[in-house]
Short mmCIF file of C-alpha atoms and ligand atoms in Angstrom, two decimals:
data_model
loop_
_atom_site.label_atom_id
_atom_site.label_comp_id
_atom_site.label_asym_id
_atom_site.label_seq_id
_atom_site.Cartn_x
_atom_site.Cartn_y
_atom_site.Cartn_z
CA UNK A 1 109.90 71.29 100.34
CA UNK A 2 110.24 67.52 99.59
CA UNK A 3 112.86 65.66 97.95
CA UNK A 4 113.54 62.26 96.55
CA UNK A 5 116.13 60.24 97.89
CA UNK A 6 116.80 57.28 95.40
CA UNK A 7 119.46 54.67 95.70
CA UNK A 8 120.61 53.40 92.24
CA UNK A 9 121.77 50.39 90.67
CA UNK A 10 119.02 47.98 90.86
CA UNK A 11 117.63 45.93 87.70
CA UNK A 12 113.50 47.11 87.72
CA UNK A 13 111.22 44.66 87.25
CA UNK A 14 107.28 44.30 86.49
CA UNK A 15 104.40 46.34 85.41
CA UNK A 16 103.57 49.86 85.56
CA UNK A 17 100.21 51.47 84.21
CA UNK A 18 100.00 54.06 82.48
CA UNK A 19 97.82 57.76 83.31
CA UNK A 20 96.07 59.85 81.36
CA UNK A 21 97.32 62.34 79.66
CA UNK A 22 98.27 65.63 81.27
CA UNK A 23 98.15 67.54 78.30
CA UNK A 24 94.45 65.84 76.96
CA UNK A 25 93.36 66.34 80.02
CA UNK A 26 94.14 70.00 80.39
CA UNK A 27 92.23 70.78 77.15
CA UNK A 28 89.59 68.32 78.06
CA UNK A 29 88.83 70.02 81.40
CA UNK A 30 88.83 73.25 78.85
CA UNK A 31 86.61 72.18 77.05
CA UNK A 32 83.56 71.98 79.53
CA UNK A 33 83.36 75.73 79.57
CA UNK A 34 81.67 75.93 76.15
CA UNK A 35 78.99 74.37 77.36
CA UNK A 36 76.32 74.79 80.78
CA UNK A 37 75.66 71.35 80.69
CA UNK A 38 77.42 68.81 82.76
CA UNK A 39 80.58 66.88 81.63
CA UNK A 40 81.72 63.96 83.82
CA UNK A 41 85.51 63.23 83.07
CA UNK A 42 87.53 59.76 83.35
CA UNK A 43 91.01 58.79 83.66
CA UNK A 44 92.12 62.30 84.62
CA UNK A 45 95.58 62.37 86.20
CA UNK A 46 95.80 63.51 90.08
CA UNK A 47 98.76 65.56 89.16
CA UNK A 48 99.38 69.53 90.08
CA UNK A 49 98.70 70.99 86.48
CA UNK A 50 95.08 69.08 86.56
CA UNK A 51 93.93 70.05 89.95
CA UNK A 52 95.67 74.01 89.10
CA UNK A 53 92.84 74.45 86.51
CA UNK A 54 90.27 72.92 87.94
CA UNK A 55 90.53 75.65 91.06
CA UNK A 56 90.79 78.28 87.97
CA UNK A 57 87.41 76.68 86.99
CA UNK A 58 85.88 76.83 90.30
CA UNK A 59 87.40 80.19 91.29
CA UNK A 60 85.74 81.78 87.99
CA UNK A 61 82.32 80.11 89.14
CA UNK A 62 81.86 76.58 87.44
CA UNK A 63 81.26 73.55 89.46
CA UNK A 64 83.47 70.79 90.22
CA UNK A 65 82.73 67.85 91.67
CA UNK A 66 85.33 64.88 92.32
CA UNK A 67 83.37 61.63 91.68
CA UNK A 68 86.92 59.87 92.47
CA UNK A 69 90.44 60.42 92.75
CA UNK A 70 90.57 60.53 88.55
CA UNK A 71 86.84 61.33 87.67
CA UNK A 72 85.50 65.16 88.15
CA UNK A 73 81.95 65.95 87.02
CA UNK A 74 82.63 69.66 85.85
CA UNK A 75 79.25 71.89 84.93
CA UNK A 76 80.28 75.16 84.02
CA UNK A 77 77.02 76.97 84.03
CA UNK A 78 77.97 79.05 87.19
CA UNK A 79 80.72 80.95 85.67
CA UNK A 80 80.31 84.48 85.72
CA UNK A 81 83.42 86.23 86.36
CA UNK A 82 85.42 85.31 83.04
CA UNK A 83 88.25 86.36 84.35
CA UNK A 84 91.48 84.68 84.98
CA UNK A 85 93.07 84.43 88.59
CA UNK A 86 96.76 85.84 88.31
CA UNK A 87 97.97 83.46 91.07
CA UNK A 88 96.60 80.20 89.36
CA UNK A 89 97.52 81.72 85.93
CA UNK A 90 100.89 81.98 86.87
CA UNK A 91 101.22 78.31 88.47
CA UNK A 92 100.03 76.98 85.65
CA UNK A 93 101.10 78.65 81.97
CA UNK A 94 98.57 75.63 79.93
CA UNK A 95 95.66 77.71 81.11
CA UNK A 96 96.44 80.33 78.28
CA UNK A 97 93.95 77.40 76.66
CA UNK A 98 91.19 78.53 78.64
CA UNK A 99 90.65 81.77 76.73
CA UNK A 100 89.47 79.83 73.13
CA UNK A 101 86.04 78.38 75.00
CA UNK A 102 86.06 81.32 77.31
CA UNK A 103 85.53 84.07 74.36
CA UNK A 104 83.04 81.59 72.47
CA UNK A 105 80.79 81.71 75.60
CA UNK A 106 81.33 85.22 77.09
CA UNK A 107 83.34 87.06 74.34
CA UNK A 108 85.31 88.42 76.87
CA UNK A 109 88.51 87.83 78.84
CA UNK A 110 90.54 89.05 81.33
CA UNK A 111 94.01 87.20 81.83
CA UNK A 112 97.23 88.02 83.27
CA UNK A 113 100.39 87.50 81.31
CA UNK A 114 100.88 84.18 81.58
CA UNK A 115 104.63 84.83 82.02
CA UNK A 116 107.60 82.21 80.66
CA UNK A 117 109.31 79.78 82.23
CA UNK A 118 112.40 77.75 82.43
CA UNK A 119 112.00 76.16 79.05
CA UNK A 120 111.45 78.94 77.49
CA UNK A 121 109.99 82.76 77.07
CA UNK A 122 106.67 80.90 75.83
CA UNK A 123 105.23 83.68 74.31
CA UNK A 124 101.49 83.73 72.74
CA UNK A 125 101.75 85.79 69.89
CA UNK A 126 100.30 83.15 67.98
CA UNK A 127 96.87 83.09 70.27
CA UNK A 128 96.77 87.12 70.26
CA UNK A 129 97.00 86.87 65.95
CA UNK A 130 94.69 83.83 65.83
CA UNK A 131 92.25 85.51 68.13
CA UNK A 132 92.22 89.38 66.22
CA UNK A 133 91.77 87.03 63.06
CA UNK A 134 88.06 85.56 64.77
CA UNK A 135 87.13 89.20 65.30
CA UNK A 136 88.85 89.80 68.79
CA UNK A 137 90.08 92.66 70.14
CA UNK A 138 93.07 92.48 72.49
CA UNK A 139 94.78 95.06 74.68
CA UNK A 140 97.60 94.61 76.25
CA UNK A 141 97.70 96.51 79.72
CA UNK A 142 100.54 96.90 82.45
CA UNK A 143 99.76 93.40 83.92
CA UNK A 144 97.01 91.90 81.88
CA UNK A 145 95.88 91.37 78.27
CA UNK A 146 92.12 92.50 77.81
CA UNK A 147 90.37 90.17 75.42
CA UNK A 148 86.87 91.60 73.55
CA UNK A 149 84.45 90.47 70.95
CA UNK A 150 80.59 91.11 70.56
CA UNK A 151 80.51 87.78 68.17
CA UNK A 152 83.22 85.48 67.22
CA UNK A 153 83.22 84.97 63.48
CA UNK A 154 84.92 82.68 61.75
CA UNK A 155 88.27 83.56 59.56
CA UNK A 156 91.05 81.43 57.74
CA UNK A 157 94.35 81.42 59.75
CA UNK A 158 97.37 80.30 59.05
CA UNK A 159 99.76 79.14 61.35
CA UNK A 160 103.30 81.10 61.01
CA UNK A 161 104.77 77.85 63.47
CA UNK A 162 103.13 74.99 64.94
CA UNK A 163 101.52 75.74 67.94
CA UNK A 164 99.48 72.86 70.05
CA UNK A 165 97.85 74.70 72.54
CA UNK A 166 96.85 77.89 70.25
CA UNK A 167 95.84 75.89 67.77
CA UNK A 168 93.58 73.65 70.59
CA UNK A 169 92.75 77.27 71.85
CA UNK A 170 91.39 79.37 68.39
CA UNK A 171 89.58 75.47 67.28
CA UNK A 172 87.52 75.83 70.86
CA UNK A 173 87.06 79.18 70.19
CA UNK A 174 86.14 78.58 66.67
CA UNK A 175 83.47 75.50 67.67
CA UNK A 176 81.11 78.17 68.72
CA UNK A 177 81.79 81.56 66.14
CA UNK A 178 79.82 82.43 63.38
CA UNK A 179 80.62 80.72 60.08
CA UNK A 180 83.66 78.57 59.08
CA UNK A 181 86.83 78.60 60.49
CA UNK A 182 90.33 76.94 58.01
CA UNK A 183 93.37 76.55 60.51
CA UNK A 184 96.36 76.22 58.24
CA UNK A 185 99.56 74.55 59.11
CA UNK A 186 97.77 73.62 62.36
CA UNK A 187 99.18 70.86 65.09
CA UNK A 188 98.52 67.51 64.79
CA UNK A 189 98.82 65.55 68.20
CA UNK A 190 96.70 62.91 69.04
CA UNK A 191 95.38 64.47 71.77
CA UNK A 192 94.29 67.18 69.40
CA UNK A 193 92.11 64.87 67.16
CA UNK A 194 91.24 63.41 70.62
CA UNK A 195 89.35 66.57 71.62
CA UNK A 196 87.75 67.31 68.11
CA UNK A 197 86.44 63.93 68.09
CA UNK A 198 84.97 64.90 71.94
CA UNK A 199 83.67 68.38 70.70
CA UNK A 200 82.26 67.22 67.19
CA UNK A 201 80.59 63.71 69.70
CA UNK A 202 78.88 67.28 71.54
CA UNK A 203 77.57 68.49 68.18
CA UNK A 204 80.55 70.33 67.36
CA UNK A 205 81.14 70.22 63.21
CA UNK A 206 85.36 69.76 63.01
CA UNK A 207 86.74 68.35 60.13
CA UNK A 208 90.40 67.51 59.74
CA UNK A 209 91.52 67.73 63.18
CA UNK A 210 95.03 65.55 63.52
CA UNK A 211 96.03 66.99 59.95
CA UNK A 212 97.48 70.44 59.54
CA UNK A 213 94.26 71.63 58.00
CA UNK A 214 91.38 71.68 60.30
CA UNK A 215 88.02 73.18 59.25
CA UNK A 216 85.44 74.10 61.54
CA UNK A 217 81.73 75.12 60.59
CA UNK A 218 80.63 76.79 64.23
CA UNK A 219 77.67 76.24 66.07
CA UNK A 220 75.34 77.64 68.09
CA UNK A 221 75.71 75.29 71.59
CA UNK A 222 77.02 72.01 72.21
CA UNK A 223 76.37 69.83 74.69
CA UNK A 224 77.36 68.06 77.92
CA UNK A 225 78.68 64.61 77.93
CA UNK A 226 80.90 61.67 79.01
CA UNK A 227 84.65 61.62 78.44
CA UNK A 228 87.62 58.87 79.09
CA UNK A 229 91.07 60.69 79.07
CA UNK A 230 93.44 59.02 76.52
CA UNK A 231 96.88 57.24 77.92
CA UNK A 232 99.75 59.73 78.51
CA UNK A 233 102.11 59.10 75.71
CA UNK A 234 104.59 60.66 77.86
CA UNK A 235 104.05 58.53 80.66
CA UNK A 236 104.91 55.65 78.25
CA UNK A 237 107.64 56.48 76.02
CA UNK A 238 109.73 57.73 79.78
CA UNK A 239 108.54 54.51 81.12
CA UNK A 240 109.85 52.56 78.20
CA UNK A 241 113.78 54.51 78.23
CA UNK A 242 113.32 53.68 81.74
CA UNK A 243 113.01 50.23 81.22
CA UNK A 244 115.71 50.12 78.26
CA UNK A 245 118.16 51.60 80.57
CA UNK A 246 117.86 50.21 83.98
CA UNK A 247 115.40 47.48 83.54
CA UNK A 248 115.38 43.47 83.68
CA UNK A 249 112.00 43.41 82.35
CA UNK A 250 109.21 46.16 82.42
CA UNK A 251 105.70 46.01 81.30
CA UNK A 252 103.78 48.76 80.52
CA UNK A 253 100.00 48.65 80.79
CA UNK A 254 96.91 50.81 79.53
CA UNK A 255 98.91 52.73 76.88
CA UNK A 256 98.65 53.61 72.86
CA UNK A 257 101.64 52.25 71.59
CA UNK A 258 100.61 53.80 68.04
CA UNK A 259 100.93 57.45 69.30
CA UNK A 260 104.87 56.73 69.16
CA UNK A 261 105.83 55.45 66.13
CA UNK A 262 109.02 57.63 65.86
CA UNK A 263 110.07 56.87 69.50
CA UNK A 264 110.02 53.60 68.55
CA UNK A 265 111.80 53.53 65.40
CA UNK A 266 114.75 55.11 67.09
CA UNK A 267 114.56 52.93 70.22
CA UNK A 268 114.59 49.89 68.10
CA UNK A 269 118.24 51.59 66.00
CA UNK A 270 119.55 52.26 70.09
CA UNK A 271 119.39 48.55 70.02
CA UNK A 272 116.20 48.68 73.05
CA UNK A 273 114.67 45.20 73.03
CA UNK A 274 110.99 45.44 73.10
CA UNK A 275 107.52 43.96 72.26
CA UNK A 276 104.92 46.51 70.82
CA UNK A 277 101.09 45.03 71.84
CA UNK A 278 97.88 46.54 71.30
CA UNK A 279 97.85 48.63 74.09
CA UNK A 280 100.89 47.16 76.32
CA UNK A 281 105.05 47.39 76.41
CA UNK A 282 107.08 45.01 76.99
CA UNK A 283 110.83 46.37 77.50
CA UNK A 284 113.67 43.50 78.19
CA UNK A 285 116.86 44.67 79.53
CA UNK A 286 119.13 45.63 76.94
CA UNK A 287 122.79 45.76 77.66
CA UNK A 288 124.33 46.55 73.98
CA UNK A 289 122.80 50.27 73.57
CA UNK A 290 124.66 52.19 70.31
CA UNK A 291 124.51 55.68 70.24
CA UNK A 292 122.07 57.51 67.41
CA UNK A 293 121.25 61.13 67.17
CA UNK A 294 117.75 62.87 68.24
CA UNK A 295 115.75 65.78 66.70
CA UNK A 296 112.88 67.11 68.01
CA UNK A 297 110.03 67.64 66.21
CA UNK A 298 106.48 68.49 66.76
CA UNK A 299 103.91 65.21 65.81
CA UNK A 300 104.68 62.96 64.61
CA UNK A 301 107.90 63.47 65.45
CA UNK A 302 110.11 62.89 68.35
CA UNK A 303 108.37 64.55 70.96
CA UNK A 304 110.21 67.06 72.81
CA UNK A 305 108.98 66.06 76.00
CA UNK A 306 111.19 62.37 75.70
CA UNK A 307 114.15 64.24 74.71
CA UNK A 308 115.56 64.25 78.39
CA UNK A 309 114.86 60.90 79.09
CA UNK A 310 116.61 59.62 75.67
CA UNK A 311 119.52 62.16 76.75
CA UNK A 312 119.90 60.11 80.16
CA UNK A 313 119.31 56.99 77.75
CA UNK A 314 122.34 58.17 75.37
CA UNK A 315 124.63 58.40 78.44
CA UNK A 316 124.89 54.73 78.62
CA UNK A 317 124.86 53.87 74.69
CA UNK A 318 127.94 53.56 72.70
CA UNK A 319 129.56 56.12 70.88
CA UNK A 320 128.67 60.03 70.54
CA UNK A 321 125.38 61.11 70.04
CA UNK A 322 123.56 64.46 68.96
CA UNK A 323 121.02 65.75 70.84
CA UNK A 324 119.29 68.54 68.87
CA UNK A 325 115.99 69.94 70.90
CA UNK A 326 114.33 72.18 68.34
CA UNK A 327 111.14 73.39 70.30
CA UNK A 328 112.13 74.93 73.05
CA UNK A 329 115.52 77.26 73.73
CA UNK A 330 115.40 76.25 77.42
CA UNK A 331 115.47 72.49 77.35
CA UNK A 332 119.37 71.99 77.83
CA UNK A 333 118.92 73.01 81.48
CA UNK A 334 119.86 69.95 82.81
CA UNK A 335 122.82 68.65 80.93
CA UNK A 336 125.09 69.92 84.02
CA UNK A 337 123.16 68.10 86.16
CA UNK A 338 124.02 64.71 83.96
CA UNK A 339 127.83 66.02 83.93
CA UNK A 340 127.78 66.01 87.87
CA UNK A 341 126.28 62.45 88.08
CA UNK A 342 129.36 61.50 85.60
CA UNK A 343 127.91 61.84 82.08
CA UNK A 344 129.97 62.87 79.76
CA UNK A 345 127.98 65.92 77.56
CA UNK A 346 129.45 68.57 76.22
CA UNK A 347 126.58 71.87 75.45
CA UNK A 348 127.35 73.42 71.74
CA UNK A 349 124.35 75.70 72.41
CA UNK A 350 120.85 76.60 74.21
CA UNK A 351 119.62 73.66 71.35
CA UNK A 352 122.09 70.80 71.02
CA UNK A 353 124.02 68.85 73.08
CA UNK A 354 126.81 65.76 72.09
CA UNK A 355 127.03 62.87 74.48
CA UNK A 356 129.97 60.52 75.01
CA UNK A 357 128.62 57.42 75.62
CA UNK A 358 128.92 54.99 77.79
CA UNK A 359 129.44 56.74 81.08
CA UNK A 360 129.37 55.57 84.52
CA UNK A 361 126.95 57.41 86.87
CA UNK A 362 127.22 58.02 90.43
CA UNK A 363 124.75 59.67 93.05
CA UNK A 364 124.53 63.09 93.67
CA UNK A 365 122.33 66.13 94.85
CA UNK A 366 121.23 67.62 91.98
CA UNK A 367 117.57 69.67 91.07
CA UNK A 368 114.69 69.44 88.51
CA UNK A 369 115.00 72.53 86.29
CA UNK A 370 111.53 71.03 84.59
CA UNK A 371 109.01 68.66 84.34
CA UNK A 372 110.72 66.40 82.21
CA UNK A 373 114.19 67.35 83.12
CA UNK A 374 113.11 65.96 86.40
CA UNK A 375 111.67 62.42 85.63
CA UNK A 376 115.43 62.09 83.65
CA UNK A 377 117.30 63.01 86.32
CA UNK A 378 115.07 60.44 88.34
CA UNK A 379 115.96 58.04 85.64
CA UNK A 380 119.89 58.99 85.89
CA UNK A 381 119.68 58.12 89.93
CA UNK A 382 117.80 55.18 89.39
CA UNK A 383 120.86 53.86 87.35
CA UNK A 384 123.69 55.71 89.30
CA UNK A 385 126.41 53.89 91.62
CA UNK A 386 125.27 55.41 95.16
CA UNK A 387 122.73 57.61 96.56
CA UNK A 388 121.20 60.58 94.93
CA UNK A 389 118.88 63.35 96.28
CA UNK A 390 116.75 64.91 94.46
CA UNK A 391 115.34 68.49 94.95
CA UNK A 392 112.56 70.27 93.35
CA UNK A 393 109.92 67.36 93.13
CA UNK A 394 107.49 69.47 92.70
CA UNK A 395 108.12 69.68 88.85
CA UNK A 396 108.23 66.37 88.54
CA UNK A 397 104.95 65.70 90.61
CA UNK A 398 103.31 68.29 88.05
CA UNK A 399 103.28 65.44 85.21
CA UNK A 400 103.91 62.12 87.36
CA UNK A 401 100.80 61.17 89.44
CA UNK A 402 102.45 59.45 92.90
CA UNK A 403 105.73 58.80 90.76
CA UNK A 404 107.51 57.34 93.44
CA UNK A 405 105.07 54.68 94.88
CA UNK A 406 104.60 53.30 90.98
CA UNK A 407 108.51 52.84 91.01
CA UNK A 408 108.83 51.26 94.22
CA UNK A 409 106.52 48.63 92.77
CA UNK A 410 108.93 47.71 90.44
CA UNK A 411 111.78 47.65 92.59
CA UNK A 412 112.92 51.22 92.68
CA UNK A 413 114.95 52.52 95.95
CA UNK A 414 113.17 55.50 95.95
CA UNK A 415 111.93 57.54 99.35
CA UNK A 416 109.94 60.65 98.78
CA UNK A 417 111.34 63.01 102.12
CA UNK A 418 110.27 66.18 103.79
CA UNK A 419 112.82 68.55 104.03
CA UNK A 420 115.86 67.84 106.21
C1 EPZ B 1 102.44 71.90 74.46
O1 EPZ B 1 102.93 73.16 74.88
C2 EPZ B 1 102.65 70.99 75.65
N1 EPZ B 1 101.93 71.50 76.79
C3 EPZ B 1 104.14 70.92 75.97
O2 EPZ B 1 104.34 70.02 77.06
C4 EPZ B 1 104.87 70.39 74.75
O3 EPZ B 1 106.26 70.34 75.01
C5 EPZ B 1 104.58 71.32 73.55
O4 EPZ B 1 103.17 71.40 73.34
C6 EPZ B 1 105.25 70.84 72.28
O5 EPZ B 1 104.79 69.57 71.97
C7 EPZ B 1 100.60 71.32 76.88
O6 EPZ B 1 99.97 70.76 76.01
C8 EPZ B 1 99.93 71.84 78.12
P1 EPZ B 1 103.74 75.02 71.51
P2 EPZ B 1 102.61 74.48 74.02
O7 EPZ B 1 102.82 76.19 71.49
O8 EPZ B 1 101.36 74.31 73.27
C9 EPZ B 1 106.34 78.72 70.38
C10 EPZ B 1 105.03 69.39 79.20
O9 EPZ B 1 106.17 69.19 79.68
N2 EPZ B 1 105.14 79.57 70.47
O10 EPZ B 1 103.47 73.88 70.59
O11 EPZ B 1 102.75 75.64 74.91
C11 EPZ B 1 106.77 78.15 71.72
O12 EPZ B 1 107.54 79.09 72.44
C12 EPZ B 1 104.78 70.59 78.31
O13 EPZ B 1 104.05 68.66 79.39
C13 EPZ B 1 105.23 80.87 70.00
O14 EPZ B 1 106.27 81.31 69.53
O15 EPZ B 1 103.81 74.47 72.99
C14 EPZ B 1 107.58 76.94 71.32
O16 EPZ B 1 108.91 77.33 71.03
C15 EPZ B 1 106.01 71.46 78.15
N3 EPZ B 1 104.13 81.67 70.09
C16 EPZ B 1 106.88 76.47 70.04
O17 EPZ B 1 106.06 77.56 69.61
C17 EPZ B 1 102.94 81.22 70.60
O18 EPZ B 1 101.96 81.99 70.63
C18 EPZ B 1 105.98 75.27 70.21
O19 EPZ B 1 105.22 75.56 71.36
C19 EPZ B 1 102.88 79.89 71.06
C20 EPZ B 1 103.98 79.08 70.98
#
């Protein structure tokens, strides 16, 4: 196992770029299975989750070929087994997406559970309801659910909660059923638009996607095509906390500003000093950081996947500060990680947290429950007094592409090590 050995308490400075997004990409890469003809990808980040799915692809018969180290050319003609491997399933939950395009095209589906994990049960009630409303069967066996349906057909749904990935999954599955499909109280990410606008640029007929009505007439095939995977969001608003906590000056490259208007709004009410461009960042170091309250909310709210790094942020703003995650029960996991380093949070319950701001940090050994617990509790070392070790990395190298050379480049004391 690897760990990162970082060794805080130096001002960052200069530009980082920004990836594509982990969780367009997933969907993107999803996508190609509901049609045989070829579909060359861009811009797809070299991260764990990414190359997880495309071996589910290839193990279930498609064809993959890496152009370069972030452009595939995927052709999933070759898949006959529709089946989904338990031991990739389980590495990588996201491919729960797969079964949408994978009932359009073969109306069938084997998949093991796709199990929880340390954010949360993650269960997929909503996929098994959205599914039996398109005219699927489903039945759940000791190990795996058994998906059926001689012919998808379309069916109005309604939502009971937001869902991102179910509602990304039934509007695949619903590009290729018979008749129209009305999503109700749907998501709206960007990177759900994102793929509509992909599938409808196929010859796909989605209307409304990126509203929380989306309306889909189905069709018989789609098509092959090109594809550029949008900047991680993610990537930028973490980048940009970085910056606003242990930066001189930071500049953020190849991202979509607009996709965090929220993020933003609060940043600006911290007292963060940054530039908004087109599609660049510019964070200045800002020593006077006040203390405001976060809630969670799906788009376009605050995204739940900041609401670590804004955490580690809050630790050195002044005053207390409410940290309400709403999503997920199991995103709290690394407040007594924080509290060893020297932050001073006190956990009310598995959703909220109150942090006494400003705290001094110092280095410690401490592990990353999550992906996005882990890229804070990189953030936390990079501003702590002393050396910190990191354990775990593997989360964090599941939604940061080569995280630790792009920090070195800006100044970062930051050693990726094999186990000692
Ligand atoms: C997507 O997960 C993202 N993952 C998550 O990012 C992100 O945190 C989440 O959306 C919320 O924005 C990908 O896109 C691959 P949900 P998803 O279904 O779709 C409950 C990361 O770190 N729910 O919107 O799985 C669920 O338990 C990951 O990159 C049901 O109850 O999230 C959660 O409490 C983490 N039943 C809430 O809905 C269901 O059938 C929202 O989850 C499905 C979900």
């Amino acid at each position: 196992m690897e760990h990162f050995q970082i060794e805080g308490g130096t001002l960052l400075e200069g530009e980082i770029s920004v990836n594509g997004a982990k969780n367009s990409a997933l969907k993107i890469i999803a996508s190609t299975v509901l049609t045989n003809e070829t579909c060359r990808i861009e811009n797809i980040p070299a991260i764990a989750d990414v190359l997880v799915l495309l071996d589910i692809l290839k193990e279930m018969g498609a064809e993959v070929k890496l152009i370069d180290r972030h452009t595939y050319e995927i052709t999933c003609a070759g898949i006959s087994e529709p089946n989904l491997p338990e031991l990739l399933v389980r590495k990588l939950r996201a491919s729960v997406v797969l079964l949408g395009p994978l009932l359009a095209r073969f109306g069938e589906v084997k998949m093991p559970h796709p199990g929880g994990c340390v954010i949360g049960e993650r269960p997929i009630d909503i996929f098994l309801d959205g599914f039996a409303a398109l005219g699927v069967s489903v039945k759940e066996e000791e190990t795996h659910y058994h998906f059926h349906s001689n012919k998808l057909t379309g069916a109005t749904f309604v939502f009971p909660r937001v869902s991102v990935t179910a509602t990304e999954a039934l509007l695949m599955a619903a590009t290729l059923a018979e008749g129209t499909t009305t999503l109700k109280f749907a998501a709206c990410e960007p990177e759900i638009e994102d793929l509509a606008e992909w599938l409808n640029a196929r010859g796909a007929k989605i209307r409304g996607a990126g509203t929380h009505t989306i309306i889909i007439e189905g069709v018989k095939t789609i098509t092959g095509g090109e594809k550029r995977i949008m900047p991680d969001r993610i990537e930028t608003g973490t980048f940009a906390m970085l910056g606003a906590a242990i930066g001189r000056k930071i500049v953020i490259t190849n991202c979509e500003p607009s996709h965090l208007e929220v993020p933003w709004k609060l940043l600006r009410q911290v007292g963060v000093r940054f530039e908004l461009g087109r599609d660049v960042v510019t964070v200045h170091q800002s020593p006077h950081l006040q203390a405001v309250n976060l809630v969670t909310h799906e788009y376009p709210g605050f995204i739940t996947d900041l609401q670590a790094p804004y955490t580690v942020l809050m630790t050195q703003a002044k005053g207390l500060s409410l940290i309400h995650e709403t999503i997920y029960e199991g995103r709290l996991f690394y407040i007594d990680k924080l509290n060893k380093m020297g932050a001073r949070i006190i956990m009310c319950d598995p959703h909220r947290a109150v942090v006494l701001g400003p705290a001094k940090l110092y280095g410690a050994t401490v592990e990353s429950p999550d992906i996005r617990a882990g890229i804070a509790l990189v953030i936390a070392a990079l501003l702590a007094e002393g050396t910190s070790r990191i354990e775990n990395i593997y989360q964090v190298d599941r939604g940061y592409e080569a995280i630790d050379d792009r920090l070195r480049q800006l100044g970062a004391k930051i050693e990726r090590m094999k186990e000692s």
